[in-house]
Amino acid sequence: MRPDLSIRGLSVRLAALMTLALFPIGAIALWQTREVVEGTESLARAAVLAETERATAVERRLLERARGATEGLAGAILAGHMDTVECSAMMREFIASQPQFAFAGFIDAGGLMACTSNGAVVDFSDSEAFQRARDRRETVFEVNPAGAATGESVEIVSTPVIENGRLLGFVSISLPHRITVALAAGTDAGIDVEYLTVNRDWRVLSSTVGLDRAADLLPADVALSDLPDRIDRTFTGRDAAGRSRLYAVSEMIPGQVVVLGSWPVDAEFSGAVVNNPVALTLAFPVLMWFAGISVALFGLHRLVIRHIYALRGAMRRFARGERSIASPFLEDPPAEFEVLETSFNRMVRILTAAEAQRERDLHDKTVLLREVHHRVKNNLQLIASIMNMHRRTAQTPEARRLLSQLQQRVRGLSTVHQTLNDTTDMTTVNSRALLEELMTGLIPAREVDGQSVAVDAGFEAVALNQDQAITLSMIAAEAITNATKYVGRPEGGRPRITVSFDVTGGDRARFRIGNTKGVRGADPDEDFAGAGAGGGIGRRLMQGLVRQIDGTETLSETETDYTYEVCFPLSELDATVPPRDLPRTDGAGPRPDGGAAAGEPAGGTPVPEPGDGTTDDRPRRSA
């Protein structure tokens, strides 16, 4: 079962607490990680710069040697006040002793170079490079793809010759590119390194790929004039061909020559390490937080949540009525949950025992209550039997009629207790069972003018409390007796009694009984029309019973029918109950022949007479 992931869930709250607890550690780790990343980045930058300097060390030494040589030659010229021949001889001697240099010469202040190592005379008066050098009056580094004196691609180092503040000229030494490239290729530092050098005027002095391809090494989004701002720094970019490369900028000759080193690098590495140090800074704290939360949630689920859900499942099974105890039902629980499991099992055993005792007490109470209803029913039947005996020995018709009416009323009360005895609910009475039992006992088989009386009955099953059930049984007994007594055969029709009970409006019950009018088979001189009629004791009794249940009665009469109706409110405890497999009357009455056999009550249970034994102690079932 999944743990609760709502904002009030234990997992979410624990995650929040763990986050709060790990925040100081995460902050410290973030700071330390950033320090480490920055230190690593600094070391990496220094290493890259060092590799760049190693790769250009040969060329740097040559340029510094050339600058030193020009300064020495300039000092010799000032000290010796040489003429052109002597100067040229000194230049030839110098080049002979320094084979890495291709040319040496002196250019006077007017731009004419007559003192040369190879005897050539060149005029530089119109050269822009000479004009820049004369304006600056300091050592300059220049490049010439086709040297004027040598005819090959060279780097030129020029140092001014100044006497008493007056510029006499420049001593220039040429360094061939072929020599710098060959010497650089002979070192192990520049195997994967490509670089180019630029002077202070942002002109490329040299390149490992040649001057004509030097532009291919430049980053596409960085100009040469921006390199001084990036000295001693590393950065990544893409060259003109779109390749991702790692660049390093360093000073080869302070203030004069800058070198730009270039390495091919993996794009993901360069983006993550060099350009995005924040990602590395956050990676460790985030991983630490994730690992801490994962371990905490796993431990929470393993040690707490799964046992809580196991207990909840056991509680639900117990609530559904399962009383089997699986002990122990927690798998390897902590000691605290083991105590809780033991307490729960003990509670289950106690409640199970209490429920069993309650069931036994309820069963005993039900048995006793059934016995009470059974005894009351037997006593009422005994009274009805005594009345029947007196009725048979009565001398006058009025006495026999009175005793018969009393006997039927007592039987109605007996029917209520019989119904209570038969139902599983000892506090309510099923209206259908009650009325069908009354009809079975009170409607005998009889004929009117040679035709049997048809009985139509339809009862809705309603749970009535005992007070309303007793009152309804007495009203129904009186009404059924009157309807049976005064039913008549209408002209061209069949004598019929109609009885119904239903619920109207949801909270009111309605009992309705009617009989046909016409030719009667008994007491033809009586002026009663049917159920509910008359003005004697029976009529007053019915009115009093209707008032007792806060009901209303209605009498209606047509030329062929007489109808009596009683409506009363159901109590709060009353409710419609499911139908039971009880016998129902049909159009032909309780029996196929219209009623019970002569001399015995309908339903087949003989009325006990004096001398025929005690009352029937067996529960009486509905017919």
mmCIF file of C-alpha atoms in Angstrom, residues 14-15 18 22 286-302:
data_model
loop_
_atom_site.group_PDB
_atom_site.id
_atom_site.type_symbol
_atom_site.label_atom_id
_atom_site.label_comp_id
_atom_site.label_asym_id
_atom_site.label_seq_id
_atom_site.Cartn_x
_atom_site.Cartn_y
_atom_site.Cartn_z
ATOM 1 C CA LEU A 14 9.689 13.753 7.695
ATOM 2 C CA ALA A 15 11.106 14.960 4.381
ATOM 3 C CA MET A 18 15.116 16.159 7.198
ATOM 4 C CA LEU A 22 20.292 18.935 6.546
ATOM 5 C CA VAL A 286 21.856 17.984 -3.729
ATOM 6 C CA LEU A 287 23.145 14.421 -3.885
ATOM 7 C CA MET A 288 23.674 14.445 -0.116
ATOM 8 C CA TRP A 289 20.119 15.725 0.457
ATOM 9 C CA PHE A 290 18.673 13.175 -1.945
ATOM 10 C CA ALA A 291 20.585 10.326 -0.326
ATOM 11 C CA GLY A 292 19.548 11.460 3.169
ATOM 12 C CA ILE A 293 15.878 11.795 2.234
ATOM 13 C CA SER A 294 15.916 8.434 0.445
ATOM 14 C CA VAL A 295 17.452 6.632 3.407
ATOM 15 C CA ALA A 296 15.089 8.386 5.835
ATOM 16 C CA LEU A 297 11.978 7.545 3.799
ATOM 17 C CA PHE A 298 13.107 3.961 3.300
ATOM 18 C CA GLY A 299 13.741 3.614 7.022
ATOM 19 C CA LEU A 300 10.422 5.284 7.827
ATOM 20 C CA HIS A 301 8.528 2.930 5.558
ATOM 21 C CA ARG A 302 10.458 -0.125 6.733
#
